[in-house]
Amino acid sequence: MPPPAPISRTFRARCSRVPLLGWLSGALAAVVLERFVGTPLALAVGLPKIPALFGIDIMLKKPLLIPNAVLYTVLIYLLPIAAVALSTAFLTNRLAGGLMKLPVAVPVAVHLGLLYAALHFWADVSDYRSLVLKLTMIAIMLTLSLNVINGYMGEFSCSHPGFMALGAYCASVVTVGLFVDGNYFGIALLPGETGPFLFPIDLVAGGLLAAFGALFVAIPSFRTRGDYLAIISLAFLFIVKSLIENFEFVRGPRGMSGQPDLAGLPTVFSWAVLCVWSINNFVRSTVGKAMNAVRDNEMAAEAMTVDTRRTKIVAFLFAAFWAGVAGGLFAHVLRYVNPGTFGIQNLAEVLAMVYFGGLNSVYGSIVGAVSISLLGEALRPLEIFKWIIIPLLLILVMIYRPTGLIAFKDLEVATLLRPKQGPDGER
Amino acid sequence: MPILEVRNMSHDFGGLRAVQNYSLDLEPGQIRGLIGPNGAGKTTIFNLLTGIYVPTEGEVMLNGTRINGLPAHRIASMGISRTFQNLLLWRHMTVLEHVKMARYSKIRYGLAGAFFGTPKRKREEAEIAERSYGLLEMMGIRHLADQVVLNLPYGAQRRVEMARALATEPRILLLDEPTAGMNPEELVQIMEIVRKVHKDFGLAILLIEHRLKVVMELCHKIQTVNFGELIAEGTPEEIQNDPKVIDAYLGKENVG
Ligand SMILES: Nc1ncnc2c1ncn2[C@@H]1O[C@H](COP(=O)(O)OP(=O)(O)OP(=O)(O)O)[C@@H](O)[C@H]1O
Ligand SMILES: [Mg+2]
């Protein structure tokens, strides 16, 4: 094989010297650019409007437009991002170096601010983008929390949509009852303005209800694991689903609608960040690593003073809590829920995200959730084929990387944010 | 007063009586050997002492407190630690993580620290890491701290188990065939380590060992079991000359 062209090598070497700060700045520049010249550019390259999801949504509907969509994506995203990231590398490295000398909260806030700004501008282009983005962030929360049980602790739990449903319904009952006329109390008890203040409490309540539900799976897990636990957790999912279907208080199979519009992009983003942050904290602590010890050898864990029951309870309840919060957000993003949403298909999707992205890894869950969400959106026009293509992809990953794309990798914030090149040119 | 006292302990696996009327008085700081042919019930005795199985009959007293029936992790945090005959390591975890994990019961930062990364947690985790490095240093495997245990050679894995067992701050250490599968050079090193931890930590040690040379050199007193029953107990010389032991054990195995 011929050696790679030197140009691509130097390009890659230069890319590797760009810190995360640089990439985020590039992304921000690109989406701002799109805001201003996106529509004319789209028309110029022969597209009817700005492609909603990097062109992947167009490719299936109108294959003839594929080159145009690719061209658009290159012009509006890849080129500006690369140009800005590479040209400012010196600056962003200095800046990142300076930030890292401050308490870790400061650089984290700066990076998150940039990320949020980029997402905000990107989502501002259309309601569809905004919806997909919110659902993707919710998918990240679900995937990561399921990874806690299935990856970090190595149980096979199928009850996640059940936890999500508990959170979704609990949160919905509260907001619909309190803020919407003509429901449980006849009139709205509280003015709509108090909504944003009560909403966090409401979500936490949903999360706690889900955590309580998780006891019914956690306690059997003391005595059994593997297939039996999978069946127990699946039973739990069906019980929750049929309870909701038969419970007129929450409108049974018709579902609940009319949730107030409380889950804007900033809200969902903040909760997703909080979720990733707390789960990442947990799985890197020795208390959280006890889950790995339980997974890899329970007897050795007990002999080394690890309270394995406590570890299991905490893992299940913590994961279910976040699934519940994600469910609450989900209900308020769609402003409608019905029990059918929380079934086997939803379970399959979250499981696919976990196993595709990678077990025991925060990076993996984020990658898995984002890629399967986007892929799912892209394949939406194909309906059934979606459920052929995604499983096929999953099978391929399982063959070549049995634990998923990015498995068993700790997310260290300091490593992620640090400058990639010192002032004197050393890495 | 003995630190560990076992009275007439028996254990059945279904119909099989694996341990029968076993008794032990382990004095603080004593090294005690436990020998016997394959399948004699030695490992089962360890599993009973550490709470992995609950004895069918009899009682186990640690410092005068009855501990049989307590969950294994409680017994471990009360001061009985062990290694396993067939290396039970956590395959996806690094060497350092193994040793840190054994501090689980000593962690004070709680769930708040685990979820929110409080300063208290940072301090405690740093302390634990430092201690753990100390133990790894002592075992001569500090340079392997960030390796996943699965990739390590057998001898190093045994040392990880030892370091991990010591990290629980035991007063009694149960070693289940620590030299199994080792070459003579490694064997000498392990014996040195056992002597050193005995001296430095003032531990009482109960040692299961097939190589009589090791037991005779290390132990103050030796027990012999056969078919789950104690058949002899005494100093190394007494054991070596006991006809019952010779019959059950020495006669069939290579000495040394
Ligand atoms: N979990 C178990 N269930 C049923 N029988 C068991 C169990 N564990 C051990 N046994 C049986 O109990 C007896 C004692 O086993 P144990 O492992 O304690 O022997 P040992 O003295 O450690 O032998 P070795 O020198 O081979 O390690 C054996 O007959 C064994 O088959
Ligand atoms: Mg044995």
XYZ file of C-alpha atoms and ligand atoms in Angstrom:
715
model
C 0.000 0.000 0.000
C 1.371 3.465 -0.796
C 2.109 5.665 2.193
C -0.584 8.261 2.887
C -0.049 11.539 1.122
C 1.970 13.933 3.284
C -0.692 16.580 2.926
C -3.326 14.455 4.665
C -0.805 13.518 7.327
C 0.061 17.094 8.143
C -3.617 17.940 8.090
C -4.347 15.229 10.597
C -1.394 16.231 12.732
C -2.616 19.804 12.736
C -6.129 18.683 13.657
C -4.803 16.712 16.584
C -3.351 19.922 17.965
C -6.707 21.675 18.146
C -8.208 21.686 21.653
C -11.912 21.131 22.234
C -12.273 24.868 22.662
C -11.136 25.306 19.074
C -13.624 22.799 17.694
C -16.471 24.377 19.629
C -15.518 27.810 18.347
C -15.459 26.404 14.833
C -18.887 24.841 15.311
C -20.269 28.101 16.632
C -18.837 29.988 13.678
C -20.352 27.476 11.264
C -23.857 27.603 12.703
C -23.797 31.397 12.874
C -22.711 31.433 9.272
C -25.583 29.115 8.416
C -28.044 31.438 10.143
C -27.024 34.276 7.827
C -26.121 32.689 4.519
C -27.705 29.253 4.882
C -30.821 29.897 2.808
C -29.124 31.656 -0.127
C -26.402 29.033 -0.155
C -28.932 26.202 -0.123
C -30.716 27.761 -3.083
C -27.412 28.331 -4.834
C -26.424 24.661 -4.604
C -29.856 23.657 -5.855
C -31.596 22.666 -2.633
C -35.125 23.896 -1.897
C -34.219 24.954 1.662
C -31.615 24.475 4.362
C -31.236 20.705 4.908
C -32.491 20.022 8.422
C -30.075 17.304 9.520
C -26.786 17.683 7.673
C -28.472 16.529 4.488
C -29.083 12.982 5.683
C -32.819 13.651 5.717
C -32.749 14.658 2.047
C -30.632 11.773 0.823
C -33.314 9.131 1.147
C -36.210 11.187 -0.077
C -34.478 12.607 -3.116
C -31.342 10.615 -3.906
C -30.648 12.850 -6.898
C -29.919 15.705 -4.537
C -27.246 13.812 -2.614
C -24.297 15.650 -4.216
C -25.962 18.986 -3.530
C -26.604 18.101 0.094
C -23.043 16.902 0.540
C -21.739 20.064 -1.056
C -23.876 22.160 1.252
C -22.684 20.307 4.330
C -19.059 20.688 3.285
C -19.417 24.370 2.535
C -21.380 25.377 5.563
C -20.013 23.018 8.232
C -16.808 21.200 7.417
C -14.903 24.025 5.759
C -15.748 26.767 8.256
C -15.206 24.472 11.234
C -11.842 23.306 9.942
C -10.806 26.814 8.935
C -11.704 28.388 12.260
C -10.437 25.511 14.396
C -7.087 25.267 12.633
C -6.432 28.969 12.186
C -7.175 29.773 15.812
C -5.423 26.717 17.255
C -2.604 28.802 18.691
C -5.049 31.141 20.354
C -7.450 28.500 21.629
C -4.575 26.455 23.035
C -3.324 29.453 24.991
C -6.851 30.185 26.133
C -7.539 26.583 27.138
C -4.234 26.520 29.018
C -5.190 29.667 30.892
C -8.668 28.355 31.692
C -7.324 25.089 33.065
C -5.404 27.029 35.704
C -8.716 28.248 37.141
C -11.068 26.085 39.214
C -12.447 23.355 36.975
C -15.964 24.823 37.047
C -14.791 27.832 34.999
C -13.433 26.025 31.926
C -16.390 23.637 32.082
C -18.817 26.572 32.101
C -17.023 28.217 29.174
C -17.114 25.033 27.100
C -20.728 24.321 27.943
C -21.628 27.914 27.112
C -20.016 27.584 23.699
C -21.671 24.237 23.114
C -25.042 25.602 24.081
C -24.627 28.640 21.851
C -23.710 26.455 18.881
C -26.680 24.134 19.491
C -28.977 27.086 19.981
C -28.077 28.699 16.663
C -28.258 25.381 14.917
C -31.685 24.552 16.333
C -33.011 28.035 15.712
C -33.220 27.369 11.979
C -36.324 25.171 12.216
C -38.720 23.731 14.764
C -37.913 20.295 13.462
C -34.236 20.702 14.304
C -35.137 21.942 17.737
C -37.362 18.933 18.350
C -34.768 16.450 17.105
C -32.118 18.088 19.254
C -34.245 17.911 22.394
C -35.190 14.304 21.768
C -31.542 13.467 21.154
C -30.523 14.983 24.470
C -33.262 12.997 26.182
C -31.975 9.902 24.392
C -28.515 10.614 25.812
C -29.964 10.702 29.325
C -31.812 7.437 28.776
C -28.875 5.689 27.186
C -26.418 6.753 29.815
C -28.700 5.773 32.655
C -29.362 2.377 31.088
C -25.628 1.968 30.626
C -25.262 2.279 34.392
C -27.279 -0.913 34.836
C -26.461 -2.866 31.694
C -22.905 -1.701 31.184
C -21.351 -0.638 34.456
C -23.171 -3.230 36.526
C -23.547 -5.852 33.819
C -27.149 -6.787 34.510
C -29.525 -7.015 31.573
C -32.410 -4.781 32.508
C -35.342 -4.269 30.167
C -37.414 -2.023 32.381
C -36.073 1.334 31.277
C -39.130 2.465 29.270
C -41.155 1.592 32.373
C -39.073 3.937 34.521
C -39.387 6.544 31.816
C -43.161 6.128 31.740
C -43.431 6.553 35.503
C -41.471 9.791 35.284
C -43.396 11.027 32.265
C -46.813 10.401 33.783
C -45.939 11.690 37.228
C -44.568 14.921 35.800
C -47.511 15.294 33.429
C -50.164 14.754 36.074
C -48.640 17.484 38.202
C -48.221 20.084 35.475
C -51.517 19.368 33.746
C -53.352 19.434 37.061
C -51.759 22.596 38.329
C -51.421 24.732 35.235
C -54.170 23.730 32.841
C -57.874 24.480 33.203
C -60.499 21.785 33.106
C -58.452 18.985 34.638
C -58.129 17.382 38.040
C -58.988 20.499 39.999
C -61.427 22.000 37.524
C -59.390 25.148 37.149
C -55.672 25.802 37.001
C -54.520 26.167 40.596
C -51.380 28.087 39.818
C -50.613 30.825 37.313
C -48.557 29.657 34.355
C -45.639 31.909 35.312
C -44.787 29.696 38.278
C -44.318 26.774 35.912
C -40.605 27.186 35.245
C -39.919 27.277 38.999
C -41.993 24.246 39.810
C -40.905 22.237 36.814
C -37.555 21.092 38.270
C -39.299 19.878 41.421
C -41.868 18.176 39.242
C -39.195 16.377 37.227
C -37.411 15.298 40.393
C -40.698 13.932 41.710
C -41.087 11.929 38.507
C -37.548 10.687 38.896
C -38.200 9.650 42.477
C -41.330 7.749 41.499
C -39.317 5.922 38.853
C -36.633 5.184 41.446
C -39.285 3.759 43.734
C -40.516 1.569 40.892
C -36.957 0.376 40.379
C -37.058 -1.285 43.796
C -39.230 -3.965 42.232
C -36.409 -4.898 39.908
C -33.502 -4.149 42.241
C -34.637 -6.447 45.033
C -34.968 -9.550 42.827
C -31.493 -8.728 41.509
C -30.051 -9.692 44.916
C -30.724 -13.314 44.200
C -30.682 -13.655 40.466
C -29.001 -12.232 37.441
C -28.730 -12.822 33.720
C -31.745 -14.185 31.882
C -34.009 -14.361 34.900
C -33.474 -10.769 35.826
C -34.044 -9.767 32.204
C -37.425 -11.484 32.327
C -38.335 -9.931 35.658
C -37.458 -6.481 34.364
C -39.426 -7.085 31.180
C -42.403 -8.112 33.306
C -42.019 -4.874 35.220
C -42.177 -2.929 31.964
C -45.417 -4.658 30.959
C -46.956 -4.177 34.377
C -46.273 -0.447 34.298
C -47.630 -0.189 30.789
C -50.854 -2.034 31.503
C -51.360 -0.188 34.777
C -51.269 3.065 32.867
C -53.546 1.705 30.163
C -56.146 0.698 32.733
C -55.911 3.732 34.946
C -58.575 6.256 33.987
C -56.985 8.912 36.186
C -54.225 9.260 33.609
C -56.627 8.886 30.661
C -55.807 5.225 29.975
C -54.787 4.249 26.465
C -55.832 7.614 25.010
C -52.852 9.233 26.627
C -52.401 12.598 28.265
C -52.056 15.791 26.311
C -51.885 19.506 26.918
C -48.736 19.605 29.037
C -47.636 23.234 29.327
C -44.671 24.262 27.224
C -42.011 24.040 29.901
C -39.268 22.061 28.211
C -37.427 24.551 26.078
C -33.971 23.944 24.703
C -32.157 25.538 27.677
C -34.134 23.429 30.129
C -33.512 20.149 28.335
C -29.870 21.038 27.805
C -29.354 21.853 31.492
C -30.943 18.607 32.619
C -28.953 16.588 30.143
C -25.744 18.220 31.374
C -26.724 17.588 34.981
C -27.443 13.957 34.158
C -24.167 13.361 32.345
C -22.246 15.191 35.046
C -23.718 13.265 37.971
C -23.499 9.885 36.258
C -19.933 10.563 35.220
C -19.126 11.557 38.800
C -20.726 8.438 40.122
C -19.131 5.902 37.817
C -15.640 7.235 38.481
C -15.928 7.176 42.265
C -14.855 4.115 44.195
C -18.445 3.780 45.402
C -19.571 3.695 41.753
C -16.725 1.437 40.622
C -18.166 -1.077 43.063
C -20.692 -1.740 40.295
C -17.849 -2.998 38.122
C -16.626 -5.194 40.963
C -20.111 -6.645 41.349
C -20.281 -7.273 37.624
C -16.849 -8.834 37.276
C -16.942 -10.949 40.412
C -19.532 -10.605 43.089
C -17.889 -12.980 45.553
C -14.596 -11.109 45.413
C -16.479 -7.843 45.845
C -18.130 -9.088 49.046
C -14.834 -10.403 50.356
C -13.287 -6.974 49.780
C -15.916 -5.256 51.974
C -18.161 -4.123 49.107
C -21.812 -4.091 50.139
C -23.121 -5.652 46.946
C -26.798 -5.237 47.811
C -26.397 -1.568 48.497
C -24.437 -1.238 45.276
C -27.221 -2.866 43.277
C -29.962 -0.827 44.910
C -28.097 2.415 44.373
C -27.319 1.614 40.745
C -30.904 0.666 39.914
C -32.463 3.594 41.740
C -30.003 6.130 40.420
C -30.401 4.943 36.842
C -34.181 4.818 37.174
C -34.215 8.303 38.630
C -32.545 9.696 35.541
C -34.777 7.659 33.266
C -37.747 9.156 35.120
C -36.450 12.688 34.716
C -35.835 12.011 31.033
C -39.402 10.715 30.786
C -40.749 13.897 32.367
C -38.824 16.006 29.881
C -39.969 13.781 27.035
C -43.629 14.298 27.978
C -43.169 18.057 28.039
C -41.207 18.198 24.805
C -43.889 16.327 22.856
C -46.644 17.703 25.132
C -48.392 14.400 24.731
C -47.792 10.921 26.089
C -49.566 7.660 25.682
C -48.729 4.255 27.097
C -47.922 2.882 23.641
C -44.777 5.016 23.543
C -43.173 3.060 26.345
C -43.101 -0.381 24.828
C -40.769 -2.884 23.291
C -39.863 -0.611 20.410
C -38.676 2.107 22.735
C -36.754 -0.502 24.706
C -35.103 -1.814 21.568
C -34.068 1.677 20.604
C -32.435 2.474 23.936
C -30.761 -0.921 24.084
C -29.422 -0.370 20.565
C -28.007 2.994 21.624
C -26.284 1.482 24.653
C -24.771 -1.506 22.898
C -23.906 0.387 19.726
C -22.176 3.209 21.566
C -20.294 1.033 23.987
C -20.724 -0.512 27.407
C -19.282 1.045 30.507
C -18.553 4.350 28.834
C -20.011 7.838 28.995
C -18.486 8.741 25.638
C -19.996 5.592 24.188
C -23.499 6.393 25.397
C -23.334 9.889 23.988
C -22.062 8.645 20.649
C -24.611 5.816 20.580
C -27.563 8.037 21.468
C -26.637 10.758 18.995
C -25.850 8.466 16.091
C -28.876 6.203 16.471
C -31.170 9.196 16.996
C -29.904 10.918 13.864
C -29.936 7.702 11.910
C -33.477 7.017 13.078
C -34.570 10.456 11.895
C -32.808 9.999 8.589
C -34.428 6.627 8.025
C -37.859 7.821 9.068
C -39.176 7.969 5.472
C -38.336 4.270 5.121
C -40.466 3.319 8.142
C -40.036 -0.457 8.361
C -36.582 -0.423 6.853
C -35.482 1.612 9.819
C -36.007 -1.515 11.856
C -33.975 -3.543 9.456
C -31.087 -1.186 8.987
C -30.490 -0.267 12.620
C -30.412 -3.894 13.834
C -28.136 -4.814 10.923
C -25.778 -2.066 11.934
C -25.942 -3.299 15.484
C -25.077 -6.824 14.394
C -22.074 -5.532 12.485
C -20.847 -3.627 15.511
C -21.360 -6.668 17.716
C -19.276 -8.773 15.334
C -16.381 -6.371 15.023
C -16.519 -4.661 18.415
C -18.496 -6.882 20.775
C -18.678 -4.298 23.551
C -19.631 -1.383 21.287
C -17.836 1.475 19.595
C -16.251 3.203 22.575
C -16.432 0.810 25.496
C -14.675 0.860 28.864
C -13.401 4.391 28.647
C -13.571 6.932 31.449
C -14.561 10.461 30.600
C -12.028 12.685 32.346
C -13.144 16.275 32.049
C -9.642 17.669 32.566
C -8.228 15.506 29.762
C -11.058 16.436 27.450
C -10.664 20.167 27.898
C -6.901 20.493 28.201
C -4.873 22.342 25.572
C -3.345 20.100 22.926
C -0.176 22.104 22.486
C 1.899 24.099 24.952
C 3.110 27.649 24.272
C 6.551 26.360 23.225
C 5.129 24.044 20.585
C 5.391 20.900 22.716
C 2.356 18.673 23.016
C -7.377 -14.388 74.140
C -7.545 -15.808 70.618
C -8.487 -13.257 67.974
C -10.417 -15.855 65.992
C -12.130 -18.720 67.708
C -14.016 -21.454 65.897
C -16.085 -23.984 67.829
C -17.237 -27.260 66.281
C -18.020 -25.809 62.894
C -19.664 -28.126 60.362
C -21.005 -27.561 56.891
C -23.107 -29.633 54.521
C -23.417 -29.251 50.773
C -26.712 -31.037 50.244
C -25.879 -34.492 51.472
C -22.115 -34.013 51.509
C -20.549 -33.073 54.816
C -17.622 -30.948 53.598
C -16.498 -29.762 57.029
C -16.987 -31.705 60.238
C -16.441 -30.377 63.755
C -13.695 -27.980 62.856
C -12.237 -25.876 65.676
C -9.543 -23.235 65.755
C -7.917 -20.836 68.212
C -5.953 -18.288 66.266
C -3.801 -16.052 68.443
C -3.039 -12.480 67.353
C 0.106 -12.361 65.274
C 0.257 -16.096 64.776
C 0.887 -17.767 61.423
C -1.145 -20.919 61.211
C -0.927 -23.497 58.454
C -3.848 -25.499 57.122
C -2.896 -28.551 55.115
C -4.673 -31.541 53.769
C -5.128 -33.509 50.565
C -7.223 -32.237 47.629
C -10.896 -31.936 48.420
C -10.272 -32.105 52.158
C -12.388 -29.015 52.792
C -9.738 -26.343 53.284
C -11.210 -23.781 50.913
C -14.647 -24.475 52.313
C -13.330 -23.623 55.786
C -12.130 -20.260 54.421
C -15.487 -19.643 52.795
C -17.190 -20.359 56.097
C -14.897 -18.077 58.077
C -15.416 -15.208 55.626
C -19.195 -15.509 55.475
C -19.491 -16.718 51.893
C -21.215 -19.788 53.300
C -23.022 -19.903 56.621
C -21.962 -22.858 58.790
C -24.633 -25.505 59.291
C -23.446 -25.970 62.855
C -21.020 -24.413 65.278
C -19.885 -20.877 65.766
C -17.225 -18.437 64.673
C -16.115 -15.728 67.091
C -14.025 -12.744 66.091
C -12.612 -10.983 69.161
C -15.354 -12.575 71.214
C -18.182 -11.484 68.877
C -20.166 -14.116 67.049
C -19.896 -13.475 63.327
C -21.419 -16.472 61.630
C -24.511 -15.444 59.715
C -23.260 -11.943 59.064
C -22.968 -10.910 55.409
C -19.516 -11.444 53.942
C -18.785 -7.769 53.432
C -19.469 -7.053 57.109
C -17.100 -9.786 58.196
C -14.500 -8.456 55.780
C -14.786 -4.947 57.133
C -14.490 -6.311 60.674
C -11.000 -7.462 59.863
C -10.916 -10.820 58.105
C -9.475 -10.580 54.637
C -8.466 -13.230 52.170
C -7.041 -14.215 48.833
C -8.606 -16.805 46.563
C -7.151 -20.083 45.389
C -8.279 -19.472 41.815
C -7.620 -15.734 41.540
C -10.893 -13.853 41.639
C -9.947 -10.529 40.117
C -12.178 -7.992 38.382
C -11.263 -8.412 34.772
C -12.055 -4.932 33.502
C -10.481 -3.023 36.363
C -6.955 -1.710 36.728
C -4.540 -2.771 39.438
C -4.945 0.517 41.271
C -8.732 0.283 41.105
C -8.547 -3.160 42.682
C -6.696 -1.900 45.687
C -8.849 1.212 45.998
C -11.997 -0.899 45.850
C -10.980 -2.788 48.959
C -11.309 0.494 50.898
C -15.034 0.541 50.125
C -16.246 0.119 53.682
C -13.926 2.864 54.935
C -15.282 5.465 52.526
C -17.063 8.289 54.328
C -18.089 10.632 51.516
C -21.260 8.674 50.877
C -23.646 8.945 47.984
C -23.616 12.742 47.964
C -19.896 12.635 47.288
C -20.314 9.947 44.669
C -23.001 11.837 42.740
C -21.823 15.413 43.131
C -18.060 15.075 43.473
C -17.733 17.017 46.726
C -14.350 18.293 47.976
C -14.547 15.708 50.730
C -14.685 12.997 48.101
C -11.690 14.431 46.262
C -9.695 14.418 49.457
C -10.722 10.910 50.414
C -10.125 9.460 46.959
C -6.670 11.037 46.892
C -5.904 9.569 50.311
C -7.099 6.142 49.225
C -5.021 6.328 46.063
C -1.932 7.251 48.039
C -2.361 4.375 50.477
C -3.011 2.035 47.573
C 0.189 3.088 45.850
C 1.970 2.320 49.106
C 0.639 -1.228 49.107
C 1.488 -1.692 45.437
C 5.003 -0.482 46.182
C 5.263 -3.049 48.943
C 4.154 -5.807 46.574
C 6.568 -4.576 43.938
C 3.860 -3.866 41.352
C 3.569 -0.112 41.538
C 4.662 0.250 37.920
C 1.631 -1.819 36.888
C -0.886 0.429 38.669
C -2.741 1.525 35.543
C -2.769 -1.834 33.793
C -5.944 -3.838 33.450
C -5.369 -7.004 35.509
C -6.316 -9.295 32.663
C -3.088 -8.433 30.853
C -0.799 -9.224 33.776
C 1.322 -12.324 34.250
C 0.124 -14.810 36.817
C 2.613 -13.896 39.515
C 1.671 -10.233 39.315
C -2.010 -11.140 39.552
C -1.315 -12.998 42.791
C 0.367 -9.900 44.139
C -2.630 -7.782 43.168
C -4.817 -10.112 45.203
C -2.492 -9.789 48.154
C -2.365 -5.991 47.920
C -6.131 -5.881 47.629
C -6.591 -8.135 50.639
C -4.309 -5.931 52.723
C -6.100 -2.745 51.685
C -9.115 -3.733 53.796
C -6.855 -3.291 56.869
C -7.373 -6.814 58.134
C -6.256 -8.217 61.447
C -6.521 -11.713 60.098
C -5.388 -12.681 56.633
C -6.481 -15.935 55.025
C -4.218 -17.033 52.183
C -5.534 -19.815 49.975
C -2.558 -21.442 48.248
C -0.700 -18.200 47.527
C 2.139 -20.006 45.782
C 0.044 -22.212 43.515
C 1.486 -22.366 40.015
C 4.608 -20.405 40.876
C 8.196 -21.178 39.983
C 10.781 -21.554 42.803
C 12.021 -18.001 42.389
C 8.548 -16.466 42.669
C 7.871 -18.793 45.578
C 10.735 -17.360 47.578
C 9.520 -13.852 46.811
C 5.991 -14.636 47.979
C 7.295 -16.157 51.191
C 9.247 -13.001 51.817
C 6.146 -10.915 51.214
C 4.138 -13.054 53.637
C 6.825 -12.626 56.292
C 6.969 -8.914 55.657
C 3.218 -8.265 55.874
C 3.079 -10.424 58.977
C 5.749 -8.322 60.607
C 4.714 -4.881 59.334
C 0.998 -5.191 59.975
C 1.165 -7.569 62.940
C -1.328 -9.851 61.225
C -2.578 -13.227 62.225
C -2.329 -15.396 59.143
C -4.062 -18.609 58.221
C -2.309 -20.246 55.312
C -3.513 -23.049 53.066
C -0.543 -24.493 51.248
C 0.315 -27.630 49.381
C 4.070 -27.199 49.426
C 5.121 -28.433 52.807
C 8.439 -26.632 52.657
C 6.564 -23.343 52.696
C 4.263 -24.300 55.557
C 7.058 -25.737 57.648
C 9.144 -22.617 57.244
C 6.444 -20.011 57.761
C 4.028 -21.401 60.276
C 4.124 -21.455 64.046
C 1.485 -24.131 64.177
C -0.153 -26.392 61.643
C -3.546 -28.039 61.341
C -4.193 -31.001 59.112
C -7.641 -31.800 57.746
C -8.837 -34.824 55.867
C -12.410 -35.456 54.648
C -13.456 -32.241 56.363
C -12.174 -33.338 59.749
C -9.234 -32.146 61.787
C -6.866 -35.049 62.136
C -3.850 -33.387 63.682
C -2.681 -30.109 65.116
C 0.735 -29.029 66.358
C 4.089 -27.479 65.667
C 5.751 -28.205 62.317
C 7.925 -30.921 63.922
C 4.969 -32.602 65.573
C 3.014 -32.564 62.340
C 5.890 -33.914 60.315
C 6.131 -36.883 62.632
C 2.438 -37.523 63.193
C 1.588 -40.948 61.761
C -1.966 -39.914 60.888
C -0.685 -36.988 58.847
C 1.907 -39.098 57.126
C -0.769 -41.588 56.300
C -3.335 -39.084 54.991
C -1.077 -36.656 53.340
C 2.652 -37.004 53.337
C 2.570 -40.577 52.243
C 0.821 -39.737 49.008
C 2.455 -36.460 48.125
C 5.956 -35.378 47.384
C 7.503 -33.741 50.396
C 8.874 -30.252 49.650
N -20.181 -25.066 46.404
C -20.037 -26.393 46.590
N -21.086 -27.210 46.396
C -20.963 -28.534 46.574
N -19.831 -29.137 46.957
C -18.747 -28.398 47.174
C -18.793 -26.965 46.986
N -17.563 -26.479 47.272
C -16.807 -27.522 47.600
N -17.496 -28.682 47.552
C -16.996 -30.008 47.891
O -16.505 -29.930 49.209
C -15.316 -30.685 49.335
C -14.206 -29.810 49.848
O -13.830 -28.890 48.861
P -12.740 -27.768 49.081
O -12.711 -26.932 47.860
O -12.972 -27.101 50.358
O -11.380 -28.624 49.159
P -9.896 -28.147 49.319
O -9.372 -28.764 50.531
O -9.810 -26.672 49.205
O -9.218 -28.822 48.056
P -8.055 -28.292 47.093
O -6.777 -28.646 47.762
O -8.266 -29.067 45.830
O -8.259 -26.851 46.900
C -15.028 -31.279 47.967
O -15.516 -32.582 47.948
C -15.820 -30.414 47.040
O -16.228 -31.127 45.911
Mg -9.008 -25.335 47.929
